[in-house]
Tab-separated table of C-alpha atoms in Angstrom:
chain	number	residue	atom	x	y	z
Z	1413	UNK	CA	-15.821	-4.724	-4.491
Z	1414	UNK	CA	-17.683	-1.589	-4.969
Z	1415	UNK	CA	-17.331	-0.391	-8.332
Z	1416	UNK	CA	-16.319	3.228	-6.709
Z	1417	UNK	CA	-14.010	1.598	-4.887
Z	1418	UNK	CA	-12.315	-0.431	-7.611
Z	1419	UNK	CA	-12.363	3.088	-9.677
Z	1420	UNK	CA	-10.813	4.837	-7.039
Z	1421	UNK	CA	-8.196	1.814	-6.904
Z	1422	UNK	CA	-7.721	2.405	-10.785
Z	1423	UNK	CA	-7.147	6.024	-10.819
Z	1424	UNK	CA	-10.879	6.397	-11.713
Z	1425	UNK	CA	-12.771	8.973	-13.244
Z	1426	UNK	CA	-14.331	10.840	-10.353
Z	1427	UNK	CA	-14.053	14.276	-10.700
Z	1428	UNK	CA	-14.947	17.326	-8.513
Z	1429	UNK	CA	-18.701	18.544	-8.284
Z	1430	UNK	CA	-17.401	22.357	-10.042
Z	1431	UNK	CA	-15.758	19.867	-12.675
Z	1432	UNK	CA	-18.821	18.417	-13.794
Z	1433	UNK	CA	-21.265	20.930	-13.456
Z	1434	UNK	CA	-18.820	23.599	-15.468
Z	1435	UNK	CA	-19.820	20.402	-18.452
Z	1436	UNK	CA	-23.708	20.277	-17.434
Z	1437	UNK	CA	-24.570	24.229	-16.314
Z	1438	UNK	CA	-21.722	26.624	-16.379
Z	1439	UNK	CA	-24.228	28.715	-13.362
Z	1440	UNK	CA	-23.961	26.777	-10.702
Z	1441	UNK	CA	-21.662	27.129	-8.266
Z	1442	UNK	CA	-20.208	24.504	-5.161
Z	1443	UNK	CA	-22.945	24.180	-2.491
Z	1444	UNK	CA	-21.930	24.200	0.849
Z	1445	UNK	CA	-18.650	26.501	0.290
Z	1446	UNK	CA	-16.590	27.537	3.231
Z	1447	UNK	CA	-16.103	30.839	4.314
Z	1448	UNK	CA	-13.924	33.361	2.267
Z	1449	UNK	CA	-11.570	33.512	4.925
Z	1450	UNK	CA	-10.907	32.339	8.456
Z	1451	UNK	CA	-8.036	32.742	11.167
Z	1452	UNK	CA	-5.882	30.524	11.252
Z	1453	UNK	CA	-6.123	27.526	14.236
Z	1454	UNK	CA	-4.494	28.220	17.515
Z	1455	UNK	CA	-5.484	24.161	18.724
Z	1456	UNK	CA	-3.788	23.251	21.697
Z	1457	UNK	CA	-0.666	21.053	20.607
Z	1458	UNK	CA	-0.816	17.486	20.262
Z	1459	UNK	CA	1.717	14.968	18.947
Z	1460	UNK	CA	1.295	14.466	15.514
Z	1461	UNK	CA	0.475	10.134	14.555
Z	1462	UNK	CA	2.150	8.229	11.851
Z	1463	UNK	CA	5.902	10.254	12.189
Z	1464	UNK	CA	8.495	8.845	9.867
Z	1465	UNK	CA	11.685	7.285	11.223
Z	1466	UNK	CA	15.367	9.366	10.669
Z	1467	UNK	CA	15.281	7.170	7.591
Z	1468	UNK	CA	12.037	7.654	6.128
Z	1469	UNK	CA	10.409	4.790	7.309
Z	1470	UNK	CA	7.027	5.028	9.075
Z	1471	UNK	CA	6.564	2.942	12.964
Z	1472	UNK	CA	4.134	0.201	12.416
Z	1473	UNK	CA	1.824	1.799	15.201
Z	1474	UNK	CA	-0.440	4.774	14.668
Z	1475	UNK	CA	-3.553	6.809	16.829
Z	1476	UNK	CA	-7.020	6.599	15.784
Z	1477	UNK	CA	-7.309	9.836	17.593
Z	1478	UNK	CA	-5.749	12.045	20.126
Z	1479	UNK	CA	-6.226	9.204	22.606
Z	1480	UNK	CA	-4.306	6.216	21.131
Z	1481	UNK	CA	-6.496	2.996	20.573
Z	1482	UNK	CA	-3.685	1.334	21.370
Z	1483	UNK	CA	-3.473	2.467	24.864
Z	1484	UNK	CA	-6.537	0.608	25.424
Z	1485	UNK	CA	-6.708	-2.869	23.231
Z	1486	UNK	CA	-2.838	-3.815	23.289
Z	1487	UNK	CA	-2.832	-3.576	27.436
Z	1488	UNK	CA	-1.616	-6.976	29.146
Z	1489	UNK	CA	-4.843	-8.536	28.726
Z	1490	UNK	CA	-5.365	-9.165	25.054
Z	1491	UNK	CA	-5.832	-12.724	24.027
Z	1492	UNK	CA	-3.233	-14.953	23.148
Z	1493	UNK	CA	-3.405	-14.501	18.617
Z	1494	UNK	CA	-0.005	-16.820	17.940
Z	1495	UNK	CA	-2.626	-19.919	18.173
Z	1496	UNK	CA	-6.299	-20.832	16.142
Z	1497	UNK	CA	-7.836	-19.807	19.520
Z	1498	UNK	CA	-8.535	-16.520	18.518
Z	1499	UNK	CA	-11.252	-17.819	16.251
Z	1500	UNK	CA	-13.401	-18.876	19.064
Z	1501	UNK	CA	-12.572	-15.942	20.557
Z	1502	UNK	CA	-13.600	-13.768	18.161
Z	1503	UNK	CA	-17.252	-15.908	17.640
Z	1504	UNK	CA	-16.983	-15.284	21.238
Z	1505	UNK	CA	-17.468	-11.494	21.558
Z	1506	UNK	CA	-19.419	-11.071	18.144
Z	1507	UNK	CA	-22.130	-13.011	19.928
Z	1508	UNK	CA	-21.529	-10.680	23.110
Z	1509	UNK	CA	-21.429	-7.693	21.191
Z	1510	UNK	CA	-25.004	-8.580	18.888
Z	1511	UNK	CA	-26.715	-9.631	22.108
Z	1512	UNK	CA	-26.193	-6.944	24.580
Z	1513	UNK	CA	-28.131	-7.812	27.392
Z	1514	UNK	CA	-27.212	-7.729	30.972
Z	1515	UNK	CA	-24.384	-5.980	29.340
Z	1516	UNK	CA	-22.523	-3.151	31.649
Z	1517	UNK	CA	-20.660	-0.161	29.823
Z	1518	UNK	CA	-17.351	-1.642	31.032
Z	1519	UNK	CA	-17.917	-4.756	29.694
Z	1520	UNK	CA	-18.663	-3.297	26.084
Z	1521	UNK	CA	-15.475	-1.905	26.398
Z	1522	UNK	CA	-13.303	-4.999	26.931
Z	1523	UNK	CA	-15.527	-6.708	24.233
Z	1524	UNK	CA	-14.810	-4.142	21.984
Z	1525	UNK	CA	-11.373	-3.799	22.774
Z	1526	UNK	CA	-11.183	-7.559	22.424
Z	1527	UNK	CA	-13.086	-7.448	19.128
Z	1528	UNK	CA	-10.479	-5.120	17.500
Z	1529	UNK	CA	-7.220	-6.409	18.837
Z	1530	UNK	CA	-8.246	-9.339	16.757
Z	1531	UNK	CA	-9.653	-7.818	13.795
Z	1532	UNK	CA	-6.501	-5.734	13.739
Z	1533	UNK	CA	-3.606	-8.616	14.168
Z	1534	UNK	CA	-5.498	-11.089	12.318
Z	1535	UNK	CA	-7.312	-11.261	8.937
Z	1536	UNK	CA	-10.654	-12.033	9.715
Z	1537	UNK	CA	-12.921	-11.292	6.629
Z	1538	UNK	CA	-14.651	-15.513	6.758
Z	1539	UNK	CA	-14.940	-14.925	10.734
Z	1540	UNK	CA	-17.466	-12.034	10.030
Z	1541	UNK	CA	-19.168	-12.485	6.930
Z	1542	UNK	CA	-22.971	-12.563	6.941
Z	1543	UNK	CA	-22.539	-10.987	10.655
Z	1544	UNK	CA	-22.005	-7.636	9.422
Z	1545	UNK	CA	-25.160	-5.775	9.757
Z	1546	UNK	CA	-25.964	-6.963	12.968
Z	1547	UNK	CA	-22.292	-6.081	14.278
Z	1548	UNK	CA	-22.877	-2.219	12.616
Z	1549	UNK	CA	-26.266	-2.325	14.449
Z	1550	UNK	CA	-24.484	-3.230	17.340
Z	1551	UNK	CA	-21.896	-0.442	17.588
Z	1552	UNK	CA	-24.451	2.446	16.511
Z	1553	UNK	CA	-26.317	1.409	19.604
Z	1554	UNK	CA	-22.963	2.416	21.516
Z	1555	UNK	CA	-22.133	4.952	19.615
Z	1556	UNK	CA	-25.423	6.872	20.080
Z	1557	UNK	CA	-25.999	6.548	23.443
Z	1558	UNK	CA	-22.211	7.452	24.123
Z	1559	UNK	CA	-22.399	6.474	27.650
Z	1560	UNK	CA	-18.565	6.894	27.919
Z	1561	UNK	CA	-16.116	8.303	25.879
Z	1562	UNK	CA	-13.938	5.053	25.876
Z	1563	UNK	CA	-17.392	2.965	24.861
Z	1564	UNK	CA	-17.792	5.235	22.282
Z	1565	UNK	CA	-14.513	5.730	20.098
Z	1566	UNK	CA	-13.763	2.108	20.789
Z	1567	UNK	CA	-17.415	1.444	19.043
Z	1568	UNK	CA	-15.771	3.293	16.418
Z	1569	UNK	CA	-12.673	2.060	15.877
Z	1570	UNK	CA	-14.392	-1.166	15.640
Z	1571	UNK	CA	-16.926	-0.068	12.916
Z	1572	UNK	CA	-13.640	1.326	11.238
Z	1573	UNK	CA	-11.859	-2.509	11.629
Z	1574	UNK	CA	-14.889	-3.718	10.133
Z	1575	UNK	CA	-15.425	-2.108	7.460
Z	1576	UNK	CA	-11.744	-2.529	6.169
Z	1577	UNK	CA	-11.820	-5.830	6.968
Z	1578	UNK	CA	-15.162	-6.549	5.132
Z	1579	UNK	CA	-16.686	-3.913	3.278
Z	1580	UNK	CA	-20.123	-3.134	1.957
Z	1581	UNK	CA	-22.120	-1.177	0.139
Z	1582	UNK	CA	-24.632	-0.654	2.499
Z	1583	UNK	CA	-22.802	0.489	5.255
Z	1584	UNK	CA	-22.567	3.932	4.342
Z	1585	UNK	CA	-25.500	4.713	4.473
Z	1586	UNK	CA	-26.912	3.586	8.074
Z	1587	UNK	CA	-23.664	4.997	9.341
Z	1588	UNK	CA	-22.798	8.234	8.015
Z	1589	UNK	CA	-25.910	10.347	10.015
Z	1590	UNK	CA	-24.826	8.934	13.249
Z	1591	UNK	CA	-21.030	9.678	13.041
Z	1592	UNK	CA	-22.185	12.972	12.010
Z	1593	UNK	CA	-24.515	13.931	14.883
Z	1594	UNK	CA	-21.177	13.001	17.169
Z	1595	UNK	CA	-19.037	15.340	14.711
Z	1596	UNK	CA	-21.693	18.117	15.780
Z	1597	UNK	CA	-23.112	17.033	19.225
Z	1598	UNK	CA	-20.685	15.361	21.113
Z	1599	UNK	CA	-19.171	16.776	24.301
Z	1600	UNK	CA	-16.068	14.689	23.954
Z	1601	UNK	CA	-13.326	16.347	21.724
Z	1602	UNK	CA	-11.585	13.040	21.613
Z	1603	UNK	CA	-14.910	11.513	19.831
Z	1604	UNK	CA	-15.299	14.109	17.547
Z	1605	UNK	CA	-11.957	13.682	16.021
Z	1606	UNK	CA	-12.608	9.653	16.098
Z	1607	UNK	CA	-15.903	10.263	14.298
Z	1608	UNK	CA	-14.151	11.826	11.641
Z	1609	UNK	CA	-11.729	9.444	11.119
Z	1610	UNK	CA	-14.312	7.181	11.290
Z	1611	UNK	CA	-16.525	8.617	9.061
Z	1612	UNK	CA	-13.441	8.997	6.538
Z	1613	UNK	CA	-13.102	5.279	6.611
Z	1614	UNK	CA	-16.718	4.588	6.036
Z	1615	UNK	CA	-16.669	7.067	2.438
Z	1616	UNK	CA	-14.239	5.381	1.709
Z	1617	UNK	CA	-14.932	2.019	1.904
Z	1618	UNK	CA	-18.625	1.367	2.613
Z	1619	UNK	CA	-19.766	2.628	-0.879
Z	1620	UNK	CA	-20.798	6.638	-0.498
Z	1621	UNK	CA	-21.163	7.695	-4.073
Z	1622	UNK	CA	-19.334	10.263	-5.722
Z	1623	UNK	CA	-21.524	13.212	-4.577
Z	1624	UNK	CA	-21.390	12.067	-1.146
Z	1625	UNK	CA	-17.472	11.635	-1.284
Z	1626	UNK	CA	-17.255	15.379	-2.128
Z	1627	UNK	CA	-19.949	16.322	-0.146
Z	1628	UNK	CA	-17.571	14.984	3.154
Z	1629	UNK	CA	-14.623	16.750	1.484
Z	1630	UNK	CA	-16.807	19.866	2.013
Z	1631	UNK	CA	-17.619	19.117	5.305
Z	1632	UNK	CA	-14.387	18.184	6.136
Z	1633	UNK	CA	-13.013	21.803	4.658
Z	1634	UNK	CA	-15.603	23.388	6.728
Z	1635	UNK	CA	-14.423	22.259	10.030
Z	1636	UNK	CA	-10.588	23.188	8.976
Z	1637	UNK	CA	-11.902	26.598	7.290
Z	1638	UNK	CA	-13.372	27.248	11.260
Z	1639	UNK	CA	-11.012	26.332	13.195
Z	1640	UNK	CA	-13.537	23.485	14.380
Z	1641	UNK	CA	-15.937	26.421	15.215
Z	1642	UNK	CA	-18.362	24.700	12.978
Z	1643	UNK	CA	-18.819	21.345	15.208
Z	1644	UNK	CA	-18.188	23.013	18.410
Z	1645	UNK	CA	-14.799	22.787	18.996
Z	1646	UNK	CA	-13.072	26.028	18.654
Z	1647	UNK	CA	-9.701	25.718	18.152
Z	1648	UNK	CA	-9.105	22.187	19.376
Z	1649	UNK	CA	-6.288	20.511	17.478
Z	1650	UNK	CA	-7.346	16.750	16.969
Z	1651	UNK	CA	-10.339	17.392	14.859
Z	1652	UNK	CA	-9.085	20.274	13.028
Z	1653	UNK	CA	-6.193	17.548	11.881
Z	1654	UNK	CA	-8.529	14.842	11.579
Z	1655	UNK	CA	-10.583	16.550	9.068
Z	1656	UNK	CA	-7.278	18.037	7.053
Z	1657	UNK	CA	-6.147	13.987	6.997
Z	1658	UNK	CA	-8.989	12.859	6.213
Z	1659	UNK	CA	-10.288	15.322	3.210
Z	1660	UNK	CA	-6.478	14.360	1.884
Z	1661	UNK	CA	-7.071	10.214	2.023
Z	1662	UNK	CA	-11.019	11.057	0.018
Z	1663	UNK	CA	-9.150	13.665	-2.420
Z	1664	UNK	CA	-7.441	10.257	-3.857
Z	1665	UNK	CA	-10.871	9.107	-5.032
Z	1666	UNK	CA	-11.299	12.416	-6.777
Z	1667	UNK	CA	-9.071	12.495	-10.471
Z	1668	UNK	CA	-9.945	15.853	-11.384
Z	1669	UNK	CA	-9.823	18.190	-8.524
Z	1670	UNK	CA	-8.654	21.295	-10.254
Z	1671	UNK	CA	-12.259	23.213	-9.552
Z	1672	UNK	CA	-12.052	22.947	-5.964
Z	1673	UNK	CA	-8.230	23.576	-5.373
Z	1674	UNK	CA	-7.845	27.408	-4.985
Z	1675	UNK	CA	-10.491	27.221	-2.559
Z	1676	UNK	CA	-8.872	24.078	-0.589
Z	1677	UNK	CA	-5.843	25.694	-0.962
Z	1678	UNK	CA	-6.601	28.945	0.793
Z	1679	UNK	CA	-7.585	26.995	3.427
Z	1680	UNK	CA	-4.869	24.707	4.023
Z	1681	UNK	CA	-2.145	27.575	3.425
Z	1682	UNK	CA	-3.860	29.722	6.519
Z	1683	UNK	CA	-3.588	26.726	9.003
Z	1684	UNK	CA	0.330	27.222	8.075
Z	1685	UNK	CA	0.104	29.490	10.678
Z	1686	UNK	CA	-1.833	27.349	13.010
Z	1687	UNK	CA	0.679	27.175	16.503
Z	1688	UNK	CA	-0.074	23.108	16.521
Z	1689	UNK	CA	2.620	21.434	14.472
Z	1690	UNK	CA	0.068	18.421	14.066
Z	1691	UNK	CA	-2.167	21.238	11.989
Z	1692	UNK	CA	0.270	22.602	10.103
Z	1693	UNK	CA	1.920	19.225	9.221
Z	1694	UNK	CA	-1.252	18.376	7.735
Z	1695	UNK	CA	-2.176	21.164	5.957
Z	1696	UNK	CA	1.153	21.156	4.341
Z	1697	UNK	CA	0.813	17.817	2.933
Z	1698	UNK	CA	-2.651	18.321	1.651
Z	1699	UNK	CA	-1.032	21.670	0.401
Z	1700	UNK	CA	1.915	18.478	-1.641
Z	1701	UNK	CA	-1.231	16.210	-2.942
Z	1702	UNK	CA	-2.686	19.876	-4.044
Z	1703	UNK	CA	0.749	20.518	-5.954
Z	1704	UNK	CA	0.876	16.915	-7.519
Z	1705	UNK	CA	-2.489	16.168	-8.601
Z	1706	UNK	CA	-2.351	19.622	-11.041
Z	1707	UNK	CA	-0.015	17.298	-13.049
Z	1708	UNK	CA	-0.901	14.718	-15.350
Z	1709	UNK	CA	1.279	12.261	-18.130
Z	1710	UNK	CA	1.501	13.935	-20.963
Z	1711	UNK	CA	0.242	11.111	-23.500
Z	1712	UNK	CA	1.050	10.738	-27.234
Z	1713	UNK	CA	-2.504	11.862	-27.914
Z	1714	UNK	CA	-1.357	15.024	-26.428
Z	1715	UNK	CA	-0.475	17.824	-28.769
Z	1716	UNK	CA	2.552	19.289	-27.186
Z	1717	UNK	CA	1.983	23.058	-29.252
Z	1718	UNK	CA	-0.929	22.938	-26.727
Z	1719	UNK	CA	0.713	23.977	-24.006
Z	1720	UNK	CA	3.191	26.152	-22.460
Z	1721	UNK	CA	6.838	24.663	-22.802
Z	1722	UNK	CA	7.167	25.589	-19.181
Z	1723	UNK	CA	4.100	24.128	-18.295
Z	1724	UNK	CA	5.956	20.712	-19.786
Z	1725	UNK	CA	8.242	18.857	-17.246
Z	1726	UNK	CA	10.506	15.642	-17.351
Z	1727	UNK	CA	12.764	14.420	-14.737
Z	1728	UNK	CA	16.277	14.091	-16.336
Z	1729	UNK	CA	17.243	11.253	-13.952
Z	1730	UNK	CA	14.550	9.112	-15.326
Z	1731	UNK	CA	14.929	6.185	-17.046
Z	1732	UNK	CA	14.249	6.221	-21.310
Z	1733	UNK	CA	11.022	5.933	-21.756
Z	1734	UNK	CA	9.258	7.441	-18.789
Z	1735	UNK	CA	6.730	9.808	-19.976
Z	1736	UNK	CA	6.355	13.493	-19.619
Z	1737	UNK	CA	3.793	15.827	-17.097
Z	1738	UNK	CA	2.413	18.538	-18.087
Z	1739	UNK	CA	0.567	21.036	-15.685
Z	1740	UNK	CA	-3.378	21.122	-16.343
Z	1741	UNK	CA	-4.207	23.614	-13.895
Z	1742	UNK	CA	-2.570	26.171	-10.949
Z	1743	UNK	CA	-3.380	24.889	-8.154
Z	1744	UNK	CA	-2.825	28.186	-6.390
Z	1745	UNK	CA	-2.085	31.889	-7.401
Z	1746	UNK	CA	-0.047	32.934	-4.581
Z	1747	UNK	CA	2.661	29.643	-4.816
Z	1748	UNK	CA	5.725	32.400	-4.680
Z	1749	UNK	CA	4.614	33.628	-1.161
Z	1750	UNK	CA	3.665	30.016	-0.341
Z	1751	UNK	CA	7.035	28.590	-1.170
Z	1752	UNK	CA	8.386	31.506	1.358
Z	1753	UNK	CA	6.014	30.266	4.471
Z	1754	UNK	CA	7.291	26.964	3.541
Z	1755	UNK	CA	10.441	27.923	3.541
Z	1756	UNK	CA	10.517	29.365	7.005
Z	1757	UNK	CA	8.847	26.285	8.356
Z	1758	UNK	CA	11.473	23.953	6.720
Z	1759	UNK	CA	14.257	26.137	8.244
Z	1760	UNK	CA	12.379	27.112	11.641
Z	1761	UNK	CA	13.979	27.744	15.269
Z	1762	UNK	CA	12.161	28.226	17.933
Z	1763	UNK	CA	12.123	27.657	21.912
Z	1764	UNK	CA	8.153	27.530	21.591
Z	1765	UNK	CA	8.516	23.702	20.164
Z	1766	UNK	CA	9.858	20.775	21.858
Z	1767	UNK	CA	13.318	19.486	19.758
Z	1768	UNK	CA	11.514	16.593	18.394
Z	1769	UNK	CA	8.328	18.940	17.303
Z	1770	UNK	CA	10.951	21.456	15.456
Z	1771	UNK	CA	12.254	18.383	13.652
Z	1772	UNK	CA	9.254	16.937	12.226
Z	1773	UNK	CA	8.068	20.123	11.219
Z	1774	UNK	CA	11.770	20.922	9.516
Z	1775	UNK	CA	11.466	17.398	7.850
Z	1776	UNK	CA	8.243	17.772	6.693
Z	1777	UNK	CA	8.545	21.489	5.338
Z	1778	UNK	CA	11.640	20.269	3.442
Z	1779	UNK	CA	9.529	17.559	1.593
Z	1780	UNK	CA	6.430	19.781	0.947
Z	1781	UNK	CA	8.486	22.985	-0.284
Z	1782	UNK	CA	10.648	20.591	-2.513
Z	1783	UNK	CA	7.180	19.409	-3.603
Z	1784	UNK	CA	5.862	22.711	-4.319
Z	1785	UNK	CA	8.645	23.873	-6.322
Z	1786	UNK	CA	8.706	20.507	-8.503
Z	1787	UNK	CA	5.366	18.408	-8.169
Z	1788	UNK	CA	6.959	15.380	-9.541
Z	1789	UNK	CA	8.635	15.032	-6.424
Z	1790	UNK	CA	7.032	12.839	-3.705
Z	1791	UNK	CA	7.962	12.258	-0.093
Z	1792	UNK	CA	10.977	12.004	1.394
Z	1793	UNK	CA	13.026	13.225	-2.366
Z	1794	UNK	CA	16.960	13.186	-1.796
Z	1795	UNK	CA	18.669	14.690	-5.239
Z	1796	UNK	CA	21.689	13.248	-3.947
Z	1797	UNK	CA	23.395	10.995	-6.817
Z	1798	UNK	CA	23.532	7.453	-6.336
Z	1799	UNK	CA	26.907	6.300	-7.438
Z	1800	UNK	CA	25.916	3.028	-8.944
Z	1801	UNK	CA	23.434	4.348	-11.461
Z	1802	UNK	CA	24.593	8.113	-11.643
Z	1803	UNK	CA	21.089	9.486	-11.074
Z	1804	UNK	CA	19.635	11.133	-8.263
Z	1805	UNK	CA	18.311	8.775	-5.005
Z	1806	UNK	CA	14.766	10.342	-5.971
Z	1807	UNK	CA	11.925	9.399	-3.127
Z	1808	UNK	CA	13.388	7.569	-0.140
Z	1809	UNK	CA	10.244	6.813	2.202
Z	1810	UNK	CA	9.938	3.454	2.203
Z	1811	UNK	CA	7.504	0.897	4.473
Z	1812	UNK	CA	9.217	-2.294	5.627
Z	1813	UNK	CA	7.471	-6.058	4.605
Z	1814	UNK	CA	8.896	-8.377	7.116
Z	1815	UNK	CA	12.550	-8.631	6.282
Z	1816	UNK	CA	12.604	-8.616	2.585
Z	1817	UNK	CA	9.430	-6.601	1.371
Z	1818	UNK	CA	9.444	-2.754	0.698
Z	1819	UNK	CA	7.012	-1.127	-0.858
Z	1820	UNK	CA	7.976	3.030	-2.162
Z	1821	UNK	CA	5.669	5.918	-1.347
Z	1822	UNK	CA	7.184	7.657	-3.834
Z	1823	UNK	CA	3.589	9.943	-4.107
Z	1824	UNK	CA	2.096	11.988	-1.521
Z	1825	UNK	CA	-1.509	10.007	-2.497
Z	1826	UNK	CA	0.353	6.845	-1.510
Z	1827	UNK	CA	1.087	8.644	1.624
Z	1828	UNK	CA	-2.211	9.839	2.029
Z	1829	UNK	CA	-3.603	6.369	1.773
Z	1830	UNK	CA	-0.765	4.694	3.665
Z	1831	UNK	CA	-1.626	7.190	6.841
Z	1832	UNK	CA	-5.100	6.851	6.586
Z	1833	UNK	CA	-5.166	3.010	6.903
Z	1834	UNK	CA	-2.075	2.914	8.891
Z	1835	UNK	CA	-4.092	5.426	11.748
Z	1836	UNK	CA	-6.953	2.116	11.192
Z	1837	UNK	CA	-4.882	-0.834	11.564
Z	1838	UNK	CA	-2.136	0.473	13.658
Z	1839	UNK	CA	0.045	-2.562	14.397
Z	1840	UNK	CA	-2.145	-4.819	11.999
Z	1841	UNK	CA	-0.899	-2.929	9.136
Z	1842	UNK	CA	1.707	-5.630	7.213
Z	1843	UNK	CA	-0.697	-8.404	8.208
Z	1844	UNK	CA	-3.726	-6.576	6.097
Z	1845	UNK	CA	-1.712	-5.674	3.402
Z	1846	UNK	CA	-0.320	-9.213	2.744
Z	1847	UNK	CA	-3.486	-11.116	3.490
Z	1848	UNK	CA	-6.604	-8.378	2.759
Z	1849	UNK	CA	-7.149	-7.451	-0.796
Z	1850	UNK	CA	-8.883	-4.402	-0.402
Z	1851	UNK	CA	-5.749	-3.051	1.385
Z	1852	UNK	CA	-3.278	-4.548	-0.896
Z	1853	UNK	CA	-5.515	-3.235	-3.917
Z	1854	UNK	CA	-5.918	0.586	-2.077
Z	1855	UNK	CA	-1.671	1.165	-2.319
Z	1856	UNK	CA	-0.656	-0.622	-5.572
């Protein structure tokens, strides 16, 4: 595994560009800043993926984009996976898909739909190993030419499967210049927002370094700072929240942050505004990671006369033992008028939104204020008391493991990560998470 990867894994020791030049050159400044100030997105609405259930449990399927994947490779015709068939399936269409000729754009499609059914409901890292180049090769070829949009973000999606499924160092690098000419170029709204997710995917697991990690953040801010003026696609919804998701899932990588957060936060808190719920959902929780990444454990090396005792928080439902945070930085100036647009989201009523739109948004708003106001909190936080142990319930979202398995996103980077492989694998999620270690490894 990439050691950027594993670092990331480990709550490394990446740290924002400003960070690390304020050490090297206190002069230089963030290249590639957004604009000082933009309105706010008007996108067309579109329904937001990855919605938790009434009790805070997330579906097992998810869209890749605004035009679910699943739509296309869970139809009636995907293969049979409950028997060892699918192997020679899958050799199958790998040798279709590196070969090529006599091919016809609608058969690239049902190969690639094929291809990722399989990669998604089965774990397939032996099946493709040593094939991996030639299978990239083989989907920038589709992706370039884009002669369809369905060729084209299935070619994607299928990069994506592949690289979670096996990933490399190398793949980075051939791949991020063509995902980022479709960003720019494309025609297709639809494939812009797949690039990005797809180009998310690829920083984060085909081994960008550090500078090119932030260097997507701030080309992912860019697009959200302009409304998606900046590729071409003026206030369309799906890649304006494609690039807010995915800046939050590479903001994980990044420990120290602190730098670039009054900028990011500017950002984020004028999309509040934005009349797609989808935007402001996910501007909000960026707006939560924002909140809880200013906080750090307070360690014993940690001289508490150092800080501000109000800067100093514990939980008082904890159990003995459990450490301390203490804020490092303010992640934005203006929180008091931010807590009141929150506020008025959590509590909003409104014949402009459908019933279930006004209840995500109220749901949502609810966590991020509460998150806001006390950054300890994660997703989903009840304070009601739990009668058996006489503390509060604490951080309810929880993700189902076959009948006995739950694993707590009790942090809005869990979250974060959970989405952003969760809009990959879709209904492959569990089977990735018990059986591939670079999933299981990414939410520990």
């Amino acid at each position: 595994m990439h050691d950027l990867r594993r670092q990331a894994l480990e709550s490394g020791k990446t740290v924002s560009r400003k960070a690390r030049s304020k050490n090297a050159s206190p002069t230089n400044s963030r290249p590639n800043s957004a604009p000082s100030s933009r309105a706010a997105s008007r996108s067309r609405a579109v329904s937001r993926a990855g919605s938790e259930e009434e009790e805070g449990e997330q579906s097992d399927e998810t869209s890749f984009s605004a035009n679910s994947i699943d739509e296309i490779v869970l139809g009636p015709d995907a293969p049979d996976q409950a028997t060892e068939a699918w192997r020679v399936d899958l050799t199958d269409r790998i040798e279709e898909l590196i070969d090529r000729k006599r091919s016809s754009i609608q058969g690239r499609e049902k190969c690639l739909a094929t291809y990722i059914r399989i990669l998604t409901i089965q774990y397939a890292e032996e099946e493709i190993r040593g094939k991996e180049a030639e299978l990239v090769v083989a989907f920038l070829k589709s992706i370039k030419a884009e002669s369809s949009e369905k060729e084209t973000i299935l070619a994607m999606k299928a990069l994506a499967m592949t690289v979670v499924t096996s990933p490399s160092d190398l793949i980075y690098e051939a791949v991020s210049g063509p995902l980022k000419r479709v960003v720019s170029d494309s025609p297709s709204i639809p494939s812009k927002a797949a690039a990005i997710h797809t180009l998310g995917i690829c920083t984060f697991f085909g081994g960008a370094s550090d500078d090119e990690i932030l260097d997507n953040m701030a080309y992912f801010l860019e697009v959200v700072a302009s409304d998606g003026a900046f590729i071409e696609a003026q206030d369309e919804a799906g890649p304006v929240v494609a690039a807010l998701e995915e800046w939050g899932a590479l903001s994980t990588l990044i420990e120290d942050i602190s730098d670039d957060s009054e900028d990011a936060a500017e950002y984020f808190v004028e999309q509040l505004s934005s009349t797609d719920p989808a935007v402001q959902i996910a501007a909000g929780e960026n707006i939560a990671l924002l909140y809880e990444k200013s906080y750090r454990i307070l360690t014993e090396d940690d001289s508490v006369g150092d800080y501000n005792e109000f800067d100093i928080i514990s939980d008082p439902d904890s159990l003995s033992g459990v450490p301390k945070m203490v804020k490092v930085y303010d992640p934005y100036r203006r929180t008091d008028t931010l807590k009141d647009t929150l506020s008025n989201l959590a509590s909003l009523n409104t014949r402009r939104l459908s019933k279930k739109d006004q209840k995500s948004l109220r749901t949502n708003f609810t966590d991020i204020l509460n998150s806001v106001e006390y950054p300890t909190h994660g997703p989903r936080y009840q304070n009601a008391i739990n009668h058996e142990t006489g503390k509060r319930f604490g951080s309810r979202m929880t993700v189902r493991i076959h009948r006995d398995g739950v694993m707590r996103i009790d942090k809005w980077w869990k979250l974060h990560r959970l989405q952003g492989l969760r809009r990959v694998l879709q209904g492959g999620f569990v089977t990735h998470y018990e059986k591939n270690p670079v999933i299981f490894e990414s939410l520990p």
